[in-house]
Tab-separated table of N, CA and C in Angstrom:
chain	number	residue	atom	x	y	z
A	259	MET	N	95.820	107.502	93.443
A	259	MET	CA	96.063	106.356	94.256
A	259	MET	C	97.053	106.535	95.638
A	260	ALA	N	96.599	106.232	96.554
A	260	ALA	CA	97.190	106.163	97.935
A	260	ALA	C	98.489	105.617	97.973
A	261	ARG	N	99.349	106.013	98.589
A	261	ARG	CA	100.719	105.412	98.604
A	261	ARG	C	100.925	104.703	100.010
A	262	SER	N	101.304	103.100	99.934
A	262	SER	CA	101.806	102.900	101.034
A	262	SER	C	102.750	103.313	102.161
A	263	LYS	N	102.458	103.728	103.326
A	263	LYS	CA	103.373	104.176	104.238
A	263	LYS	C	104.874	103.052	104.281
A	264	ARG	N	104.705	101.719	103.658
A	264	ARG	CA	105.782	100.970	103.725
A	264	ARG	C	106.712	101.398	102.246
A	265	SER	N	105.831	101.449	101.354
A	265	SER	CA	106.769	101.952	99.773
A	265	SER	C	107.031	103.436	99.998
A	266	GLU	N	107.012	104.300	101.055
A	266	GLU	CA	107.083	105.506	100.975
A	266	GLU	C	108.760	105.923	100.743
A	267	PRO	N	109.378	105.355	101.537
A	267	PRO	CA	111.012	105.242	101.228
A	267	PRO	C	111.717	104.893	100.105
A	268	LEU	N	111.034	103.983	99.240
A	268	LEU	CA	111.549	103.384	97.907
A	268	LEU	C	110.569	104.717	96.900
A	269	VAL	N	110.240	105.523	97.137
A	269	VAL	CA	109.656	106.495	96.376
A	269	VAL	C	110.629	107.557	96.397
A	270	LEU	N	111.135	107.862	97.721
A	270	LEU	CA	112.075	109.228	98.199
A	270	LEU	C	113.472	108.722	97.603
A	271	GLY	N	113.642	107.346	97.779
A	271	GLY	CA	114.851	107.236	97.550
A	271	GLY	C	115.027	106.500	95.669
A	272	ARG	N	113.929	106.956	95.179
A	272	ARG	CA	113.870	106.840	93.494
A	272	ARG	C	114.103	105.051	92.984
A	273	VAL	N	113.732	104.678	93.994
A	273	VAL	CA	114.162	103.232	93.706
A	273	VAL	C	112.683	102.677	92.989
A	274	ILE	N	111.138	103.122	93.442
A	274	ILE	CA	109.974	102.994	92.533
A	274	ILE	C	110.261	104.163	91.482
A	275	GLY	N	110.388	104.009	90.589
A	275	GLY	CA	110.911	104.967	89.480
A	275	GLY	C	111.525	104.542	88.523
A	276	ASP	N	113.114	104.367	89.369
A	276	ASP	CA	114.177	104.106	88.406
A	276	ASP	C	114.493	102.574	88.566
A	277	VAL	N	113.851	101.864	89.381
A	277	VAL	CA	114.263	100.025	89.133
A	277	VAL	C	112.926	99.670	89.151
A	278	VAL	N	111.727	100.069	90.042
A	278	VAL	CA	110.382	99.278	89.625
A	278	VAL	C	109.286	100.448	89.669
A	279	ASP	N	108.227	99.426	88.951
A	279	ASP	CA	106.878	100.436	89.484
A	279	ASP	C	106.488	100.414	90.862
A	280	SER	N	105.174	101.192	90.779
A	280	SER	CA	104.837	101.684	92.083
A	280	SER	C	104.177	100.162	92.560
A	281	PHE	N	104.601	99.877	93.947
A	281	PHE	CA	103.470	98.449	94.190
A	281	PHE	C	103.308	98.729	95.740
A	282	THR	N	102.916	97.733	96.286
A	282	THR	CA	102.355	97.579	97.821
A	282	THR	C	103.206	96.440	98.353
A	283	PRO	N	104.051	96.459	99.249
A	283	PRO	CA	104.635	95.761	99.870
A	283	PRO	C	103.609	94.499	100.625
A	284	SER	N	103.821	93.132	100.621
A	284	SER	CA	103.084	92.388	100.896
A	284	SER	C	103.884	91.591	101.417
A	285	ILE	N	105.031	91.158	101.626
A	285	ILE	CA	105.847	90.199	102.374
A	285	ILE	C	106.982	90.769	103.130
A	286	LYS	N	107.259	90.442	103.937
A	286	LYS	CA	108.611	90.832	104.964
A	286	LYS	C	109.530	90.358	104.498
A	287	MET	N	110.536	90.811	104.046
A	287	MET	CA	111.695	90.475	103.946
A	287	MET	C	113.067	91.222	104.856
A	288	CYS	N	113.865	90.509	105.323
A	288	CYS	CA	114.759	90.978	106.480
A	288	CYS	C	116.038	90.718	105.568
A	289	ILE	N	116.957	91.699	105.707
A	289	ILE	CA	118.274	91.628	105.136
A	289	ILE	C	119.492	91.946	106.071
A	290	THR	N	120.279	91.370	106.385
A	290	THR	CA	121.293	91.676	107.245
A	290	THR	C	122.641	91.424	106.562
A	291	PHE	N	123.789	92.289	106.497
A	291	PHE	CA	124.981	92.030	106.425
A	291	PHE	C	125.893	91.881	107.847
A	292	SER	N	126.555	90.716	108.056
A	292	SER	CA	127.020	90.760	109.321
A	292	SER	C	126.354	91.074	110.394
A	293	ASN	N	125.251	90.812	110.471
A	293	ASN	CA	124.054	91.167	111.433
A	293	ASN	C	123.997	92.329	111.649
A	294	LYS	N	124.344	93.098	110.468
A	294	LYS	CA	123.405	94.943	110.745
A	294	LYS	C	122.361	94.945	109.688
A	295	LEU	N	121.451	95.202	110.171
A	295	LEU	CA	120.043	94.983	109.261
A	295	LEU	C	120.027	96.284	108.267
A	296	VAL	N	119.624	95.632	107.214
A	296	VAL	CA	119.515	96.837	105.814
A	296	VAL	C	118.219	97.636	105.794
A	297	LEU	N	118.370	98.894	106.286
A	297	LEU	CA	117.022	99.670	106.264
A	297	LEU	C	117.155	100.700	105.064
A	298	ASN	N	116.084	101.109	104.566
A	298	ASN	CA	116.012	101.855	103.100
A	298	ASN	C	116.915	103.193	103.721
A	299	GLY	N	117.951	103.442	102.603
A	299	GLY	CA	118.884	104.576	102.892
A	299	GLY	C	119.871	104.547	103.830
A	300	TYR	N	119.850	103.703	104.356
A	300	TYR	CA	121.244	103.502	105.333
A	300	TYR	C	122.535	103.190	104.770
A	301	GLN	N	123.604	103.916	105.070
A	301	GLN	CA	124.799	103.566	104.596
A	301	GLN	C	125.853	102.599	105.383
A	302	PHE	N	126.168	101.611	104.408
A	302	PHE	CA	127.377	100.654	104.355
A	302	PHE	C	128.795	101.006	103.791
A	303	PHE	N	129.428	100.357	104.648
A	303	PHE	CA	130.580	100.921	103.930
A	303	PHE	C	131.144	99.311	103.204
A	304	PRO	N	131.758	99.646	101.988
A	304	PRO	CA	131.911	98.272	101.112
A	304	PRO	C	132.869	97.353	102.011
A	305	SER	N	133.830	97.500	102.766
A	305	SER	CA	134.541	96.449	103.566
A	305	SER	C	133.152	95.711	104.430
A	306	SER	N	131.956	96.053	104.844
A	306	SER	CA	130.900	95.400	105.699
A	306	SER	C	130.247	94.669	104.165
A	307	LEU	N	130.245	94.424	103.209
A	307	LEU	CA	129.593	93.892	102.352
A	307	LEU	C	130.368	92.772	101.302
A	308	SER	N	131.320	92.437	101.823
A	308	SER	CA	132.050	91.321	101.284
A	308	SER	C	131.508	89.997	101.578
A	309	PHE	N	130.504	89.259	102.156
A	309	PHE	CA	130.129	88.128	101.958
A	309	PHE	C	128.536	88.452	101.718
A	310	LYS	N	128.194	87.494	101.189
A	310	LYS	CA	126.688	87.402	101.222
A	310	LYS	C	125.875	87.829	102.192
A	311	PRO	N	124.665	88.650	102.141
A	311	PRO	CA	123.879	89.046	103.121
A	311	PRO	C	122.737	87.810	103.193
A	312	ARG	N	122.512	88.175	104.299
A	312	ARG	CA	121.245	86.833	105.138
A	312	ARG	C	120.223	87.380	104.646
A	313	VAL	N	119.157	86.865	103.650
A	313	VAL	CA	117.885	87.130	103.533
A	313	VAL	C	116.771	86.354	103.850
A	314	HIS	N	116.192	86.842	105.152
A	314	HIS	CA	115.208	86.049	105.434
A	314	HIS	C	113.882	86.577	104.979
A	315	ILE	N	112.853	85.698	104.334
A	315	ILE	CA	111.485	85.818	103.852
A	315	ILE	C	110.637	85.345	104.837
A	316	SER	N	109.569	86.234	105.201
A	316	SER	CA	108.152	85.834	106.005
A	316	SER	C	107.225	86.258	105.577
A	317	GLY	N	106.180	85.700	105.837
A	317	GLY	CA	104.722	86.198	105.517
A	317	GLY	C	104.032	85.157	104.488
A	318	GLU	N	104.739	83.972	104.467
A	318	GLU	CA	104.069	83.335	102.950
A	318	GLU	C	104.668	81.522	103.814
A	319	ASP	N	104.026	80.651	103.037
A	319	ASP	CA	104.524	79.182	103.556
A	319	ASP	C	105.289	78.735	102.674
A	320	LEU	N	105.897	77.496	103.052
A	320	LEU	CA	107.207	76.841	102.312
A	320	LEU	C	106.612	76.431	100.705
A	321	ARG	N	105.459	76.229	100.549
A	321	ARG	CA	105.090	75.974	99.144
A	321	ARG	C	105.065	77.352	98.182
A	322	SER	N	105.569	78.325	98.796
A	322	SER	CA	105.580	79.835	98.133
A	322	SER	C	107.000	79.725	97.333
A	323	LEU	N	107.149	80.286	96.248
A	323	LEU	CA	108.534	80.613	95.629
A	323	LEU	C	108.728	81.779	95.380
A	324	PHE	N	109.794	82.271	95.756
A	324	PHE	CA	110.270	83.632	95.364
A	324	PHE	C	111.564	84.096	94.608
A	325	THR	N	111.583	85.216	93.812
A	325	THR	CA	113.062	85.450	93.327
A	325	THR	C	113.536	86.614	93.592
A	326	LEU	N	114.961	86.722	94.043
A	326	LEU	CA	115.236	87.811	94.686
A	326	LEU	C	116.448	88.498	93.811
A	327	ILE	N	116.536	89.577	93.790
A	327	ILE	CA	117.299	90.469	92.746
A	327	ILE	C	118.079	91.625	93.493
A	328	MET	N	119.508	91.746	93.309
A	328	MET	CA	120.372	92.733	93.959
A	328	MET	C	120.764	93.673	92.546
A	329	VAL	N	120.522	94.672	92.779
A	329	VAL	CA	120.858	95.337	91.521
A	329	VAL	C	121.559	96.685	91.956
A	330	ASP	N	122.419	97.506	90.951
A	330	ASP	CA	122.797	99.004	91.398
A	330	ASP	C	122.651	99.448	90.453
A	331	PRO	N	121.204	100.512	90.608
A	331	PRO	CA	121.267	101.334	89.387
A	331	PRO	C	121.728	102.863	89.190
A	332	ASP	N	123.393	102.808	89.720
A	332	ASP	CA	123.493	103.902	89.481
A	332	ASP	C	125.349	103.951	88.955
A	333	VAL	N	125.082	102.936	87.887
A	333	VAL	CA	126.633	102.633	87.344
A	333	VAL	C	126.711	103.527	85.969
A	334	PRO	N	127.650	104.190	86.384
A	334	PRO	CA	128.952	104.333	86.620
A	334	PRO	C	128.817	105.013	88.140
A	335	GLY	N	128.159	106.247	87.783
A	335	GLY	CA	128.137	107.329	88.927
A	335	GLY	C	126.605	107.462	89.016
A	336	PRO	N	126.068	108.150	89.667
A	336	PRO	CA	124.753	108.688	89.985
A	336	PRO	C	124.178	109.772	89.335
A	337	SER	N	125.477	110.581	89.033
A	337	SER	CA	125.066	111.669	88.239
A	337	SER	C	124.757	111.612	86.615
A	338	ASP	N	125.211	110.116	86.147
A	338	ASP	CA	124.987	109.740	85.252
A	338	ASP	C	125.227	108.356	84.756
A	339	PRO	N	124.041	107.669	85.114
A	339	PRO	CA	124.100	106.122	85.450
A	339	PRO	C	123.757	105.348	84.056
A	340	PHE	N	124.608	105.615	83.078
A	340	PHE	CA	123.899	105.441	81.762
A	340	PHE	C	124.551	103.847	81.348
A	341	LEU	N	124.889	102.988	82.490
A	341	LEU	CA	125.011	101.519	82.378
A	341	LEU	C	123.825	100.819	83.051
A	342	ARG	N	122.988	101.518	83.779
A	342	ARG	CA	122.227	101.320	84.647
A	342	ARG	C	121.383	99.916	83.705
A	343	GLU	N	120.955	98.993	84.635
A	343	GLU	CA	121.192	98.620	85.800
A	343	GLU	C	122.196	97.632	85.886
A	344	HIS	N	123.112	97.168	87.274
A	344	HIS	CA	124.527	96.363	87.083
A	344	HIS	C	123.529	95.261	88.223
A	345	LEU	N	123.473	93.869	87.751
A	345	LEU	CA	123.144	92.956	88.398
A	345	LEU	C	124.308	92.219	89.404
A	346	HIS	N	123.933	92.041	90.645
A	346	HIS	CA	124.876	92.004	91.705
A	346	HIS	C	124.401	90.253	92.342
A	347	TRP	N	123.192	89.985	91.921
A	347	TRP	CA	122.929	89.035	92.690
A	347	TRP	C	121.632	88.589	92.104
A	348	LEU	N	121.230	87.510	92.080
A	348	LEU	CA	119.936	86.723	91.340
A	348	LEU	C	119.796	85.212	92.119
A	349	VAL	N	118.949	85.539	92.814
A	349	VAL	CA	118.529	83.806	93.639
A	349	VAL	C	117.167	83.173	93.582
A	350	THR	N	116.650	82.176	93.012
A	350	THR	CA	115.278	82.075	92.475
A	350	THR	C	114.880	80.575	93.203
A	351	ASP	N	114.012	80.251	93.254
A	351	ASP	CA	113.205	79.304	94.011
A	351	ASP	C	113.226	79.280	95.518
A	352	ILE	N	112.936	80.426	95.894
A	352	ILE	CA	113.255	80.710	97.503
A	352	ILE	C	112.114	80.156	98.276
A	353	PRO	N	112.308	79.403	99.156
A	353	PRO	CA	110.631	78.902	99.672
A	353	PRO	C	110.269	79.845	100.646
A	354	GLY	N	109.001	80.215	101.003
A	354	GLY	CA	108.463	81.218	101.827
A	354	GLY	C	109.009	80.915	103.307
A	355	THR	N	109.058	81.851	104.264
A	355	THR	CA	109.504	81.686	105.515
A	355	THR	C	110.940	81.113	105.591
A	356	THR	N	111.774	80.955	104.564
A	356	THR	CA	113.031	80.842	104.773
A	356	THR	C	114.058	81.668	104.350
A	357	ASP	N	115.393	81.333	104.249
A	357	ASP	CA	116.405	82.003	103.910
A	357	ASP	C	116.724	81.895	102.623
A	358	ALA	N	117.339	83.005	101.869
A	358	ALA	CA	117.757	82.935	100.431
A	358	ALA	C	118.841	81.830	100.069
A	359	THR	N	119.413	81.523	101.419
A	359	THR	CA	120.363	80.113	101.180
A	359	THR	C	119.824	79.200	100.742
A	360	PHE	N	118.369	79.047	100.632
A	360	PHE	CA	117.814	77.522	100.277
A	360	PHE	C	117.006	77.707	98.876
A	361	GLY	N	117.601	78.708	98.236
A	361	GLY	CA	116.968	79.138	96.933
A	361	GLY	C	118.122	78.511	96.012
A	362	ARG	N	117.860	78.589	94.759
A	362	ARG	CA	119.054	78.352	93.587
A	362	ARG	C	119.661	79.956	93.157
A	363	GLU	N	121.006	79.955	93.568
A	363	GLU	CA	121.439	80.848	93.145
A	363	GLU	C	121.948	80.582	91.716
A	364	GLU	N	121.099	81.798	90.906
A	364	GLU	CA	121.414	81.654	89.410
A	364	GLU	C	122.357	82.678	89.086
A	365	VAL	N	122.890	83.701	89.609
A	365	VAL	CA	123.986	84.456	89.271
A	365	VAL	C	124.551	84.823	90.885
A	366	SER	N	125.907	84.837	90.824
A	366	SER	CA	126.470	84.552	92.256
A	366	SER	C	126.441	86.106	92.617
A	367	TYR	N	126.452	86.247	93.967
A	367	TYR	CA	126.813	87.776	94.827
A	367	TYR	C	128.452	88.342	94.272
A	368	GLU	N	128.000	89.357	93.956
A	368	GLU	CA	129.256	89.934	93.320
A	368	GLU	C	129.156	91.367	94.319
A	369	ILE	N	130.393	91.321	94.887
A	369	ILE	CA	130.403	92.430	95.904
A	369	ILE	C	130.454	93.805	95.382
A	370	PRO	N	129.534	94.694	96.204
A	370	PRO	CA	129.358	96.099	95.829
A	370	PRO	C	130.529	96.853	95.544
A	371	LYS	N	131.004	97.277	94.707
A	371	LYS	CA	132.323	98.178	94.474
A	371	LYS	C	132.169	99.330	93.920
A	372	PRO	N	131.141	100.396	94.369
A	372	PRO	CA	131.023	101.863	93.994
A	372	PRO	C	132.251	102.602	93.572
A	373	THR	N	132.467	102.965	92.502
A	373	THR	CA	133.803	103.965	92.134
A	373	THR	C	133.710	105.378	92.433
A	374	ILE	N	132.553	106.015	91.853
A	374	ILE	CA	131.890	107.140	91.599
A	374	ILE	C	130.688	107.596	92.589
A	375	GLY	N	130.703	108.750	93.313
A	375	GLY	CA	129.480	109.201	94.362
A	375	GLY	C	128.665	107.777	95.078
A	376	ILE	N	127.474	107.975	95.666
A	376	ILE	CA	126.923	107.205	96.373
A	376	ILE	C	125.735	106.508	95.704
A	377	HIS	N	126.277	105.000	95.571
A	377	HIS	CA	125.245	104.046	94.669
A	377	HIS	C	124.350	103.724	95.415
A	378	ARG	N	123.076	103.334	95.140
A	378	ARG	CA	122.228	102.660	95.818
A	378	ARG	C	122.293	101.182	95.445
A	379	PHE	N	121.840	100.369	96.363
A	379	PHE	CA	122.026	98.946	95.953
A	379	PHE	C	120.719	98.567	96.330
A	380	VAL	N	119.851	98.118	95.653
A	380	VAL	CA	118.580	97.598	95.695
A	380	VAL	C	118.364	95.968	95.530
A	381	PHE	N	117.779	95.383	96.833
A	381	PHE	CA	117.056	94.177	96.772
A	381	PHE	C	115.871	94.502	96.675
A	382	VAL	N	115.246	93.461	95.384
A	382	VAL	CA	113.746	93.421	95.284
A	382	VAL	C	113.404	91.798	95.152
A	383	LEU	N	112.295	91.780	95.514
A	383	LEU	CA	111.678	90.365	95.884
A	383	LEU	C	110.133	90.224	94.927
A	384	PHE	N	110.205	88.972	94.149
A	384	PHE	CA	109.248	88.888	93.496
A	384	PHE	C	108.371	87.273	93.965
A	385	LYS	N	107.283	87.514	94.038
A	385	LYS	CA	106.451	85.860	94.220
A	385	LYS	C	106.539	85.196	92.740
A	386	GLN	N	107.048	83.997	92.719
A	386	GLN	CA	106.968	83.341	91.327
A	386	GLN	C	105.803	82.340	91.194
A	387	LYS	N	105.020	82.182	90.275
A	387	LYS	CA	104.014	81.248	89.818
A	387	LYS	C	104.520	79.963	89.869
A	388	HIS	N	105.397	79.571	89.434
A	388	HIS	CA	105.952	78.229	89.543
A	388	HIS	C	107.139	77.836	89.839
A	389	ARG	N	107.906	76.721	90.212
A	389	ARG	CA	109.239	76.386	90.658
A	389	ARG	C	109.893	76.402	89.270
A	390	CYS	N	110.892	76.834	89.094
A	390	CYS	CA	111.909	76.845	88.117
A	390	CYS	C	111.321	77.485	87.027
A	391	SER	N	110.737	78.712	87.275
A	391	SER	CA	110.284	79.318	86.172
A	391	SER	C	110.957	80.575	85.724
A	392	VAL	N	111.963	80.967	86.431
A	392	VAL	CA	112.848	82.086	85.910
A	392	VAL	C	114.180	81.959	85.001
A	393	ASN	N	114.302	82.693	84.210
A	393	ASN	CA	115.464	82.005	83.189
A	393	ASN	C	116.717	83.083	83.329
A	394	SER	N	117.850	82.883	83.772
A	394	SER	CA	118.965	83.534	84.030
A	394	SER	C	119.437	84.484	82.521
A	395	PRO	N	119.539	85.636	83.584
A	395	PRO	CA	120.147	86.588	82.159
A	395	PRO	C	121.416	86.250	81.737
A	396	SER	N	121.600	87.112	80.701
A	396	SER	CA	123.293	86.541	79.981
A	396	SER	C	123.801	87.341	80.218
A	397	SER	N	123.732	88.499	80.872
A	397	SER	CA	124.615	89.473	81.376
A	397	SER	C	124.433	90.429	82.582
A	398	ARG	N	125.315	90.534	83.519
A	398	ARG	CA	125.105	91.313	84.568
A	398	ARG	C	124.705	92.870	84.361
A	399	ASP	N	125.515	93.214	83.289
A	399	ASP	CA	125.591	94.520	82.744
A	399	ASP	C	124.226	94.972	82.024
A	400	HIS	N	123.964	96.183	82.285
A	400	HIS	CA	122.452	96.631	81.372
A	400	HIS	C	121.501	95.708	81.728
A	401	PHE	N	121.409	95.292	82.948
A	401	PHE	CA	120.310	94.460	83.679
A	401	PHE	C	119.238	95.396	83.562
A	402	ASN	N	117.685	94.932	83.226
A	402	ASN	CA	116.816	95.622	83.565
A	402	ASN	C	115.328	94.981	84.345
A	403	THR	N	115.685	95.149	85.536
A	403	THR	CA	114.379	94.710	86.299
A	403	THR	C	113.176	94.668	85.994
A	404	ARG	N	112.607	95.367	85.820
A	404	ARG	CA	111.133	95.609	85.076
A	404	ARG	C	110.934	94.575	83.907
A	405	ARG	N	111.882	94.600	82.772
A	405	ARG	CA	111.835	93.906	81.774
A	405	ARG	C	112.167	92.267	82.260
A	406	PHE	N	113.253	92.223	82.963
A	406	PHE	CA	113.468	90.623	83.681
A	406	PHE	C	112.206	90.207	84.383
A	407	ALA	N	111.512	91.105	84.871
A	407	ALA	CA	109.908	90.639	85.554
A	407	ALA	C	109.016	90.158	84.551
A	408	ALA	N	108.960	91.095	83.472
A	408	ALA	CA	107.859	90.880	82.692
A	408	ALA	C	108.499	89.605	81.811
A	409	GLU	N	109.643	89.499	81.197
A	409	GLU	CA	109.915	87.955	80.536
A	409	GLU	C	109.936	87.051	81.335
A	410	ASN	N	109.889	86.775	82.792
A	410	ASN	CA	109.673	85.651	83.357
A	410	ASN	C	107.988	85.802	84.310
A	411	ASP	N	107.438	86.364	83.751
A	411	ASP	CA	106.114	86.539	84.385
A	411	ASP	C	106.065	86.559	85.812
A	412	LEU	N	106.812	87.618	86.248
A	412	LEU	CA	106.652	87.593	88.000
A	412	LEU	C	105.780	88.401	88.437
A	413	GLY	N	105.077	89.685	87.348
A	413	GLY	CA	104.677	90.547	88.030
A	413	GLY	C	105.246	91.820	88.965
A	414	LEU	N	104.471	92.223	89.766
A	414	LEU	CA	104.757	93.713	90.426
A	414	LEU	C	105.634	93.085	91.773
A	415	PRO	N	106.801	93.695	92.273
A	415	PRO	CA	107.361	93.045	93.595
A	415	PRO	C	106.613	92.978	94.836
A	416	VAL	N	106.947	91.954	95.775
A	416	VAL	CA	106.160	91.712	96.638
A	416	VAL	C	107.168	92.593	97.625
A	417	ALA	N	108.211	93.036	97.876
A	417	ALA	CA	108.700	93.619	98.681
A	417	ALA	C	110.011	94.142	98.029
A	418	ALA	N	110.739	95.327	98.623
A	418	ALA	CA	112.343	96.016	98.179
A	418	ALA	C	112.514	96.421	99.305
A	419	VAL	N	114.006	96.419	99.119
A	419	VAL	CA	114.983	97.394	100.185
A	419	VAL	C	116.131	98.209	99.459
A	420	TYR	N	116.324	98.956	100.193
A	420	TYR	CA	117.738	99.152	99.480
A	420	TYR	C	118.714	100.015	100.651
A	421	PHE	N	120.146	100.100	100.283
A	421	PHE	CA	121.092	100.698	100.955
A	421	PHE	C	121.813	101.499	100.056
A	422	ASN	N	122.688	102.359	100.687
A	422	ASN	CA	123.612	103.175	100.208
A	422	ASN	C	125.004	102.866	100.440
A	423	ALA	N	125.655	102.867	99.416
A	423	ALA	CA	127.944	103.044	99.736
A	423	ALA	C	128.306	103.852	98.592
A	424	LYS	N	129.125	104.025	99.430
A	424	LYS	CA	130.131	104.937	98.317
A	424	LYS	C	131.707	103.964	98.470
A	425	ARG	N	132.602	104.872	97.494
A	425	ARG	CA	134.037	104.129	97.370
A	425	ARG	C	134.476	104.241	98.777
A	426	GLY	N	135.010	103.575	99.261
A	426	GLY	CA	135.571	103.125	100.695
A	426	GLY	C	137.038	103.637	100.722
A	427	THR	N	137.565	104.399	101.684
A	427	THR	CA	138.872	104.449	101.803
A	427	THR	C	139.581	103.828	102.845
A	428	VAL	N	140.714	103.665	103.073
A	428	VAL	CA	141.983	102.996	103.899
A	428	VAL	C	140.874	103.515	105.626
A	429	ALA	N	140.962	104.607	105.800
A	429	ALA	CA	140.215	104.949	107.086
A	429	ALA	C	139.052	104.390	107.279
A	430	ALA	N	138.354	104.907	106.369
A	430	ALA	CA	136.681	104.411	106.432
A	430	ALA	C	136.269	102.786	106.690
A	431	SER	N	137.295	101.779	105.876
A	431	SER	CA	136.990	100.650	105.620
A	431	SER	C	137.569	100.037	107.101
A	432	ARG	N	138.114	100.394	107.977
A	432	ARG	CA	138.675	100.224	109.059
A	432	ARG	C	137.176	100.419	110.292
A	433	GLY	N	136.577	101.188	109.980
A	433	GLY	CA	135.402	101.589	110.916
A	433	GLY	C	134.182	100.607	110.976
């Protein structure tokens, strides 16, 4: 099976494999933190992640609804992520062609604060089949994106992007 050029960075970053199964991106999702665009593999300082990102979805109409998940698959550290995955944010019922702020926040945004090594923070977008069709998880810890998608009949993702972050230092947080 030929890989999509749009999903290649997700394979190289082990997002496909560690977090989700192989899929072909079909929706455009644009994520920014303080007007800085999130691109696969780019590094952000934790100090720039203090506020919820802006997540814009395009490529569908307002009748389409989406679920957005943000996870850290590298908890507590990338060399031994035995607590994989940690849920940082969950928003459901996001209308197509809008921003995630128009959806229903099921699990509030939690600021990424990696303690050991460089962590990947992954945004995964699913197209919902119906409004209010997603059940909130009972815990942020030991979250599993694949299992959550299966339990909520979400199918494969329609978009995903990830960034890297490591523990900030006083000098680094000023930059």
